[in-house]
Structures are given as structure tokens and as C-alpha cells.
Short mmCIF file of N, CA and C in Angstrom, two decimals:
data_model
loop_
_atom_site.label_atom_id
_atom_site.label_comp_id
_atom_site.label_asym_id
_atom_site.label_seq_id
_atom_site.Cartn_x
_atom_site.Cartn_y
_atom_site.Cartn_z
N UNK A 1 117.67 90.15 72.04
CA UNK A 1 117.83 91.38 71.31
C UNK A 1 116.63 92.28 71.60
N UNK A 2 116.92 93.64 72.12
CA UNK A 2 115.46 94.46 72.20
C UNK A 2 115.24 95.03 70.76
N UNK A 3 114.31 95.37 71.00
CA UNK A 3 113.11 95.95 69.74
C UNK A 3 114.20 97.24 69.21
N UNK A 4 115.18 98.37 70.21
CA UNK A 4 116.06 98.93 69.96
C UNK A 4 117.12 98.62 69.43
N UNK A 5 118.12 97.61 69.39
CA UNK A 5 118.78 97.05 68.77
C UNK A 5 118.18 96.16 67.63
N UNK A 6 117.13 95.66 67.60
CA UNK A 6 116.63 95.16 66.38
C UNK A 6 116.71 96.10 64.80
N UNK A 7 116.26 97.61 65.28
CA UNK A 7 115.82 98.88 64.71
C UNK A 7 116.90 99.21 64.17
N UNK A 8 118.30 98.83 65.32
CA UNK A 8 119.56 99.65 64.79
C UNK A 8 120.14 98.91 63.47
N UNK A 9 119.92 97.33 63.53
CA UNK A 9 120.37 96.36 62.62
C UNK A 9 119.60 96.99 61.61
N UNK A 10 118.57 96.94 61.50
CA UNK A 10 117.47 96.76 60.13
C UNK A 10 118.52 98.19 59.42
N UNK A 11 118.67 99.20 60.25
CA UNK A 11 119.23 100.82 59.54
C UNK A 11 120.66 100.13 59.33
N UNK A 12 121.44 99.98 59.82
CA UNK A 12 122.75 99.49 59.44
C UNK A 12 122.73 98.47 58.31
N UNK A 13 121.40 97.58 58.27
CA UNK A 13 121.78 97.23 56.82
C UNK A 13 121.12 97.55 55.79
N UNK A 14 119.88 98.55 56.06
CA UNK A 14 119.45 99.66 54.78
C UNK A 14 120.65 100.41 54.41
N UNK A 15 121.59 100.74 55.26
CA UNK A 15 122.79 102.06 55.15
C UNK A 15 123.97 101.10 54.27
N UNK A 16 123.68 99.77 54.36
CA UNK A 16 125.31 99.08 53.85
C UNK A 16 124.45 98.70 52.72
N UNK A 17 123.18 98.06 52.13
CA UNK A 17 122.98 97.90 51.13
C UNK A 17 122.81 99.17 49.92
N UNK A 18 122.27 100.30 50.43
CA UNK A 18 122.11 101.49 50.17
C UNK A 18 123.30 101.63 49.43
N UNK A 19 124.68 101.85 49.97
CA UNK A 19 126.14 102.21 49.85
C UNK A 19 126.36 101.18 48.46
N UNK A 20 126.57 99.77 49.14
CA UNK A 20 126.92 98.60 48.11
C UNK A 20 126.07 99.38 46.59
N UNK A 21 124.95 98.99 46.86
CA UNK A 21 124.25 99.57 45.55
C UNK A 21 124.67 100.61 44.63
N UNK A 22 125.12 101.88 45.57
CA UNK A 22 125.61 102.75 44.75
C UNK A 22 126.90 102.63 43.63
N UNK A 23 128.01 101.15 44.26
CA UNK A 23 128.67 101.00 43.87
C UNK A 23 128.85 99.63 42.81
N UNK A 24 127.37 99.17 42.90
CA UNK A 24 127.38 97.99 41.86
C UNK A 24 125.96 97.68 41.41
N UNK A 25 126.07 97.06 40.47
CA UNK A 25 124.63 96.65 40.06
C UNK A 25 124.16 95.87 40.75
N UNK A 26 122.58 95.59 40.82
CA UNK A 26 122.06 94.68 42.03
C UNK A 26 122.48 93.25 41.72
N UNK A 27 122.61 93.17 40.74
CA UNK A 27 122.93 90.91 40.64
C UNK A 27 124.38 90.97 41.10
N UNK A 28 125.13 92.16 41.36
CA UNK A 28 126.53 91.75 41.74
C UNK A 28 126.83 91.99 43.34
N UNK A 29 125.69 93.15 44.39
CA UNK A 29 125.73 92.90 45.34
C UNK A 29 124.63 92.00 45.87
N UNK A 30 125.45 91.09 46.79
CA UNK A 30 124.92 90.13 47.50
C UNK A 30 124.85 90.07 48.76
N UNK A 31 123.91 89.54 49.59
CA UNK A 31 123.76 89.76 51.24
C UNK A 31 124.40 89.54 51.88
N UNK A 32 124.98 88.26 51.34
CA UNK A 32 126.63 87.93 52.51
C UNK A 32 127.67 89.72 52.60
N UNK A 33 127.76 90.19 51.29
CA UNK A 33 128.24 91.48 51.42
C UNK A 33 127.72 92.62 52.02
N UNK A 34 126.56 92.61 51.91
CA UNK A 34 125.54 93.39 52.53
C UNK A 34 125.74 93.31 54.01
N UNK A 35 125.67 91.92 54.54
CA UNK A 35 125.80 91.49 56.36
C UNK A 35 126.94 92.26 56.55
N UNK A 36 128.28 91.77 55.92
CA UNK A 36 129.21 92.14 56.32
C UNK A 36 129.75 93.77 56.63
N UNK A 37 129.01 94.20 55.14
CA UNK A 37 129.44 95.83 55.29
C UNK A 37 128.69 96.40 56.86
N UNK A 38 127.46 95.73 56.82
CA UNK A 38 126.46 96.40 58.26
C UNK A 38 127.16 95.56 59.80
N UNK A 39 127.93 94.93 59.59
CA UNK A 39 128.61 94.18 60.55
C UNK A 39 127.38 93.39 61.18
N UNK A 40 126.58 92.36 60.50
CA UNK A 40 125.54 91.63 61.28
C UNK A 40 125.68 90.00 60.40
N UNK A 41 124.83 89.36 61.14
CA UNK A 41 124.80 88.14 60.20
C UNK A 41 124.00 88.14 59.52
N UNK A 42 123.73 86.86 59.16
CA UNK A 42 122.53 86.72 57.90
C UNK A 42 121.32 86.06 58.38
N UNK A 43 121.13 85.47 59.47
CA UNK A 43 120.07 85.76 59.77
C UNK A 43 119.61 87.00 60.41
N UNK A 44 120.04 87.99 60.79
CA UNK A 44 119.24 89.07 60.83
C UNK A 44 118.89 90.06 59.52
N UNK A 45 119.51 89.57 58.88
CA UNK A 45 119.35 90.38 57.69
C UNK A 45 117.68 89.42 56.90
N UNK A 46 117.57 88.19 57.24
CA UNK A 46 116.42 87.32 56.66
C UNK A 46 115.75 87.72 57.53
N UNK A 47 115.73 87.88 58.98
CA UNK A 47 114.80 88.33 59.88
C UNK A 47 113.91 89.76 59.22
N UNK A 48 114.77 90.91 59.23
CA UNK A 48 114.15 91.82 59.10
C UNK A 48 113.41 92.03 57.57
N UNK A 49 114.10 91.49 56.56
CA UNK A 49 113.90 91.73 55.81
C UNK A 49 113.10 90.47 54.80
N UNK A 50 113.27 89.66 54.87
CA UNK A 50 113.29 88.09 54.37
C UNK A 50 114.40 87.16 53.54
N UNK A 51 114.78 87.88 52.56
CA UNK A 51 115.77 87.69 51.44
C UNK A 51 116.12 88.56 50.60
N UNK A 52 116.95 88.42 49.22
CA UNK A 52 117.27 90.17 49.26
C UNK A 52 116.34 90.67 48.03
N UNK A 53 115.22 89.88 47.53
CA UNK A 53 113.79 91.06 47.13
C UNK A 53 113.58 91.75 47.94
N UNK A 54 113.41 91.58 49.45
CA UNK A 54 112.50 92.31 50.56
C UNK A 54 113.60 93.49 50.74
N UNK A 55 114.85 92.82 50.82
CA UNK A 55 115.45 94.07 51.28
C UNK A 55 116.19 95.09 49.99
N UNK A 56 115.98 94.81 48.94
CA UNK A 56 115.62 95.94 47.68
C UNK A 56 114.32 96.32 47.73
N UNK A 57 113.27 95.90 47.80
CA UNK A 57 112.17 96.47 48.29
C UNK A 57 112.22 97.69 49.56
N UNK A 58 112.89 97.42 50.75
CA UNK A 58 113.22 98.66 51.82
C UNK A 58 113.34 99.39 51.14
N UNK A 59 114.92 99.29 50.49
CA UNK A 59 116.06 99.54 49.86
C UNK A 59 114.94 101.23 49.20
N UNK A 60 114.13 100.66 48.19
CA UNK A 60 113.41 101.32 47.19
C UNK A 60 112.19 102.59 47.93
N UNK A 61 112.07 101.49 49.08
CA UNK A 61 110.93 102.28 49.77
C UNK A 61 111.43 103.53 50.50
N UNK A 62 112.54 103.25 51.22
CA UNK A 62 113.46 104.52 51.38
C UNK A 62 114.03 105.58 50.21
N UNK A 63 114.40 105.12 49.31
CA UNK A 63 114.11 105.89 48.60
C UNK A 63 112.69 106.65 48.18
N UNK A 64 112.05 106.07 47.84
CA UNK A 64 110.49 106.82 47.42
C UNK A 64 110.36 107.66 48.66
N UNK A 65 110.82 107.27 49.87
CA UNK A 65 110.14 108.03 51.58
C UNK A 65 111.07 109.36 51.27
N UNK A 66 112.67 109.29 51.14
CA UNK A 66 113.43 110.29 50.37
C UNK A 66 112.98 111.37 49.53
N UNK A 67 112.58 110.72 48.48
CA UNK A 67 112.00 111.64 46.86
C UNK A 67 110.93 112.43 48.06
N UNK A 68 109.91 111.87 48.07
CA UNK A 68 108.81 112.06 48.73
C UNK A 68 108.35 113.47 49.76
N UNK A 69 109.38 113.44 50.59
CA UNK A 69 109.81 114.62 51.53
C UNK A 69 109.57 115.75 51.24
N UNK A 70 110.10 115.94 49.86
CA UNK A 70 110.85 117.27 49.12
C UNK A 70 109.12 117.45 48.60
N UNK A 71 108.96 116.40 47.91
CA UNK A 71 107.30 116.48 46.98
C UNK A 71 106.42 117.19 47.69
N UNK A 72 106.02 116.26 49.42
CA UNK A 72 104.95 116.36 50.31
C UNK A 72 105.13 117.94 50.91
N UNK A 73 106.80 119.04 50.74
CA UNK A 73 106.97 119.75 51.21
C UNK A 73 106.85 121.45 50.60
N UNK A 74 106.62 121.06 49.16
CA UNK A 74 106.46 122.03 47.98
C UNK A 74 104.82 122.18 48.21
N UNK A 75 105.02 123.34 48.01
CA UNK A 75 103.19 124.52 48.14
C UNK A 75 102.93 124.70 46.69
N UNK A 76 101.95 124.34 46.68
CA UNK A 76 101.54 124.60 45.09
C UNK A 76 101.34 126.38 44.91
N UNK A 77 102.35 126.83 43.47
CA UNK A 77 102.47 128.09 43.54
C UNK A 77 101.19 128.30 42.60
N UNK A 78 100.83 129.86 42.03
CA UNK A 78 99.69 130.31 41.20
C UNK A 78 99.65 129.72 39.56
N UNK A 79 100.99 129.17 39.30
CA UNK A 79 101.13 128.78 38.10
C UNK A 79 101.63 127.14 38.17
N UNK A 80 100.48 126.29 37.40
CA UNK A 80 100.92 125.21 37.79
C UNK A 80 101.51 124.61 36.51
N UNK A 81 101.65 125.12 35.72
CA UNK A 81 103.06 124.97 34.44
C UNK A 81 103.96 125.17 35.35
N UNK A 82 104.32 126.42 36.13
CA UNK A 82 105.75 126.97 37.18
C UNK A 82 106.09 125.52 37.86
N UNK A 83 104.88 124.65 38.44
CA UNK A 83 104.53 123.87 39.49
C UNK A 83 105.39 122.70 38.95
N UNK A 84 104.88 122.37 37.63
CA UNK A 84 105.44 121.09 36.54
C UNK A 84 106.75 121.48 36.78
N UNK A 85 106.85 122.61 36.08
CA UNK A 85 108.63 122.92 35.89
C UNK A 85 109.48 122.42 37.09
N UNK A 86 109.15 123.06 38.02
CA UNK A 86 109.88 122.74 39.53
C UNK A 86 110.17 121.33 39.87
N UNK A 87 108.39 120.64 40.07
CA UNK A 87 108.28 119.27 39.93
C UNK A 87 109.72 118.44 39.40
N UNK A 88 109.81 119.19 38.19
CA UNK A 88 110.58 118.28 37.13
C UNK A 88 112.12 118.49 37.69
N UNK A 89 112.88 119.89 38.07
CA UNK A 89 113.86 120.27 38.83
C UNK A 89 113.92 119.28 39.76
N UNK A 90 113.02 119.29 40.63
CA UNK A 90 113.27 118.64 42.12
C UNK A 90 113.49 117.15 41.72
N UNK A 91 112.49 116.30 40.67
CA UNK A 91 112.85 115.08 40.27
C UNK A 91 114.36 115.10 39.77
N UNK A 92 115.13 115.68 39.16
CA UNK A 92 116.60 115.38 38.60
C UNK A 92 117.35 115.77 39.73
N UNK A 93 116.96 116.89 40.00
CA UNK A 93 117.93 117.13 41.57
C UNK A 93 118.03 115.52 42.39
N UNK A 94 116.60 115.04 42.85
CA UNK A 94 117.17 114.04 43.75
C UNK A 94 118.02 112.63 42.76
N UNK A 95 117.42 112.66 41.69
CA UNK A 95 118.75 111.28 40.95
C UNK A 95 119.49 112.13 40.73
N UNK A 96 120.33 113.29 40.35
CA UNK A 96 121.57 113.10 40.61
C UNK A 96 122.14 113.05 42.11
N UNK A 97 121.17 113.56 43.19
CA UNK A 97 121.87 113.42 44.38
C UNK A 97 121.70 112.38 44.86
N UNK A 98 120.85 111.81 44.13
CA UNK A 98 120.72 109.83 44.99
C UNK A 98 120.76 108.57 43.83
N UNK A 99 121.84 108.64 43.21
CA UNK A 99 121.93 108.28 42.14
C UNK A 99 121.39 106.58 42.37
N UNK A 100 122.25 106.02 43.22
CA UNK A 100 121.52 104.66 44.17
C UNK A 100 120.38 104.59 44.27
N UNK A 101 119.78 104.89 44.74
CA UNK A 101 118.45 104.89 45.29
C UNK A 101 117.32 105.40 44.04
N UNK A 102 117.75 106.19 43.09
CA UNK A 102 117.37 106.33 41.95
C UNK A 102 117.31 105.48 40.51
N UNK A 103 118.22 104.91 41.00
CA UNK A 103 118.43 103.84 40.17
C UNK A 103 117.61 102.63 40.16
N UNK A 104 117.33 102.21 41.39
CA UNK A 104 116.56 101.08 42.01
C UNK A 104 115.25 101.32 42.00
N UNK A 105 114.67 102.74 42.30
CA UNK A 105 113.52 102.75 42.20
C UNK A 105 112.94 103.09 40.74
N UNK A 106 113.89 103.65 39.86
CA UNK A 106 112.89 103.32 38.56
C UNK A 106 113.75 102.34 37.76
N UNK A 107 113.83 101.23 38.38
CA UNK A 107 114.22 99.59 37.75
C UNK A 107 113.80 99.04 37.21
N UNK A 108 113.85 98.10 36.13
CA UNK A 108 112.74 97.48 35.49
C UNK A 108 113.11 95.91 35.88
N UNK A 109 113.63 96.28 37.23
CA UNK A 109 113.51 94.61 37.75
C UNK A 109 112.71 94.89 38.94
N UNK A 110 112.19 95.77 39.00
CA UNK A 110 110.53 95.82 40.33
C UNK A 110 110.07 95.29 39.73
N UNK A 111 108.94 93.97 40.53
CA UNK A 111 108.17 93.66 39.88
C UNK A 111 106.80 94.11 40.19
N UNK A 112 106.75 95.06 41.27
CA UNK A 112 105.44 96.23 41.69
C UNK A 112 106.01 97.48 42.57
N UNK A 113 105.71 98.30 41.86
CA UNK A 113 105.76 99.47 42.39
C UNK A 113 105.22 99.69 43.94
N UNK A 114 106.00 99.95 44.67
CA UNK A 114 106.02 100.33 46.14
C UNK A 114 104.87 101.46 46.70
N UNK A 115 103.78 101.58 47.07
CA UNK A 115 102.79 102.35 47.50
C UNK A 115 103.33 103.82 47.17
N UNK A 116 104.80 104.06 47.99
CA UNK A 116 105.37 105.38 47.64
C UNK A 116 105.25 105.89 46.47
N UNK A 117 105.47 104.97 45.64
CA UNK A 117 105.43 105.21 44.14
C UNK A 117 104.00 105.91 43.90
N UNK A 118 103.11 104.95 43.88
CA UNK A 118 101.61 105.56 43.85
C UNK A 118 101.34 106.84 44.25
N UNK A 119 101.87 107.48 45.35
CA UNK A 119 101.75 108.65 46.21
C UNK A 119 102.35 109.58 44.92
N UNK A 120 103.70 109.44 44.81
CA UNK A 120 104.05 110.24 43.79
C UNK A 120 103.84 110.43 42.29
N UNK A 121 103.09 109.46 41.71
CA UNK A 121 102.48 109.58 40.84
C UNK A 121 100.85 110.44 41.33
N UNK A 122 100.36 110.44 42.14
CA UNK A 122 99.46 111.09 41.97
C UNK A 122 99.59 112.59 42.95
N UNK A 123 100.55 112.81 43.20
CA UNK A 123 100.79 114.09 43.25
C UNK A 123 101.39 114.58 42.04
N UNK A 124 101.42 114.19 41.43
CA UNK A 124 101.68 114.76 39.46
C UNK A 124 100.67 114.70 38.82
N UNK A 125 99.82 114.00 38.95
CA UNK A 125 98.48 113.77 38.40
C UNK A 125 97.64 115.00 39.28
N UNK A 126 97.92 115.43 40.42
CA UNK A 126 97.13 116.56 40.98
C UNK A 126 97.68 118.15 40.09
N UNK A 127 98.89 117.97 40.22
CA UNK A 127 99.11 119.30 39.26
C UNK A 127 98.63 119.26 37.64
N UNK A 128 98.90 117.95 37.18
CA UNK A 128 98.22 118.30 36.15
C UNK A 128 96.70 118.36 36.27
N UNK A 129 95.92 117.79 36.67
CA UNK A 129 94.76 118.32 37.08
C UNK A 129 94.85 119.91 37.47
N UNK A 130 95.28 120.41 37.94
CA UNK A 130 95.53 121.72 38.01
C UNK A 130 95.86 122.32 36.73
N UNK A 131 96.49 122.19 35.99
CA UNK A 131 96.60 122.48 34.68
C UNK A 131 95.84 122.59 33.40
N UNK A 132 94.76 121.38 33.62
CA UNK A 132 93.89 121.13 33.09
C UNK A 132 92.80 121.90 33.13
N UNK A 133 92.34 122.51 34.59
CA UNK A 133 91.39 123.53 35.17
C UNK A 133 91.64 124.59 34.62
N UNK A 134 92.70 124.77 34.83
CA UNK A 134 93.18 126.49 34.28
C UNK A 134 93.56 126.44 32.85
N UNK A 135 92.90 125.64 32.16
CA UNK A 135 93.22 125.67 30.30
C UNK A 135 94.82 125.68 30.27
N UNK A 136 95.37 124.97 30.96
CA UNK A 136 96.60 124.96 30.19
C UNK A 136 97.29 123.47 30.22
N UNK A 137 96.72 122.81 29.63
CA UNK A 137 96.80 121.45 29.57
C UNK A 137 95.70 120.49 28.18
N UNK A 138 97.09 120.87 26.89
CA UNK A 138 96.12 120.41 25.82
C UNK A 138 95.51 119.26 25.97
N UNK A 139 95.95 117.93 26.37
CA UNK A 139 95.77 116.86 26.39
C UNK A 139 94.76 116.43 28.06
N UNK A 140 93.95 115.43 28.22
CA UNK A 140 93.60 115.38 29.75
C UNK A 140 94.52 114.34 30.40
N UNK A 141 94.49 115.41 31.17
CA UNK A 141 95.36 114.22 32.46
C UNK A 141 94.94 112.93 32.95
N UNK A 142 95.87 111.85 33.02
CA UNK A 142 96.39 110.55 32.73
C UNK A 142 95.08 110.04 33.75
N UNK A 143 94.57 108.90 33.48
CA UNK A 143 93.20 108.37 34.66
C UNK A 143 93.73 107.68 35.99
N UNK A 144 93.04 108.00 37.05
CA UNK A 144 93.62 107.33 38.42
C UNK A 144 93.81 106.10 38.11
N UNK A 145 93.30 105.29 36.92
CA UNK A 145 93.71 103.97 36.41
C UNK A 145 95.02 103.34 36.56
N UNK A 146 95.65 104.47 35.41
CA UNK A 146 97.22 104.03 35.39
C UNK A 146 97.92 104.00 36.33
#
């Protein structure tokens, strides 16, 4: 198998678990279903992924790479209340348009948040920091802690 066809499997079964998901809860899709929808077996699906934490983990990380896009692609305008507001638009825009993938990534069966995650939490933590500067932020914004 080349490194090209390896690449195509791993996307064909991000694209069939992706799908499955949208249409069931995660304890009811399973990898044998997963192989099948991506037309591969199951060891390539353990290959690329390991088992199916790793590949809800992708699963999630594509999503966050998704959300992410839109985040990394917004210019911070003069008003960063305007900034929040939008923020908050663009967050419901993508769960209702990725209702799957939205679902999974704010799960409370992660048992760690995906780096992506981190990224986007602290690009919210930068606007409110922005908010905070410009007196309009009663409370202080949340510590790089959390």
C-alpha cells in the first residue's frame, strides 16, 4: 500500500465515521460499520487509527480543524463586544451546520480535550482580554489556567 492510498483510507473512514455519527449515537456506531461504510477492513481502520477512541478522537479533531478555520479567519473588528457577538454567531452557525461533529466535540465522553480545543478557547480568552482593556468587561477574564 503507498503512503497515497494509505491517506485515501484514513479520509474514507474519517468521511464514513463522520456520516455514521451524524446518524447515531457513538455506543451504537461501531467500526465493523464504520469499515464497511468506507469500504476497507478493520485492520486498516486499527492501523490508522488504533481502535475506535483514536478514531473519535480524529473524528473530533476534524471537527475542531473545521470550527477553527472560520475562528483563525475573522479580523478582530474596533468593538470587541461586536467581536463576542459574532464569535458567538459563528459558534451556532457551525453546530447547526455540523451538527455531528458538534456533537462529539463538546461530549462529555472526551476524556481530554484535543489541542484544537485549547486553540479555541484561547482565542476567546484573547477577545475577552480585549474587552477587558477597553473597560468593557465587568468581570476579569478567565486565567490561561483553565
Amino acid at each position: 500500500m503507498s503512503y497515497c492510498e494509505g491517506m485515501d483510507a484514513r479520509e474514507k473512514i474519517l468521511e464514513a465515521a463522520a456520516e455514521l455519527l451524524a446518524k447515531a449515537p457513538v455506543a451504537d456506531v461501531s467500526t465493523r460499520a464504520v469499515c464497511e461504510a468506507a469500504g476497507v477492513g478493520a485492520p486498516m481502520l486499527y492501523r490508522h487509527f488504533g481502535d475506535k477512541a483514536g478514531l473519535l478522537s480524529a473524528v473530533v479533531d476534524r471537527g475542531f480543524e473545521r470550527y477553527l478555520a472560520a475562528k483563525r479567519a475573522a479580523r478582530p473588528g474596533a468593538d470587541p463586544v461586536q467581536d463576542i457577538r459574532d464569535g458567538w454567531d459563528n459558534h451556532m452557525r457551525f453546530a447547526l451546520d455540523n451538527p455531528n461533529y458538534y456533537r462529539l466535540m463538546y461530549s462529555p465522553e472526551l476524556t481530554a480535550p484535543p489541542a484544537a480545543a485549547h486553540e479555541a478557547h484561547a482565542l476567546l480568552r484573547q477577545i475577552l482580554e480585549r474587552c477587558a482593556a477597553a473597560g468593557r468587561l465587568t468581570v476579569p477574564p478567565p486565567s490561561q489556567g483553565r
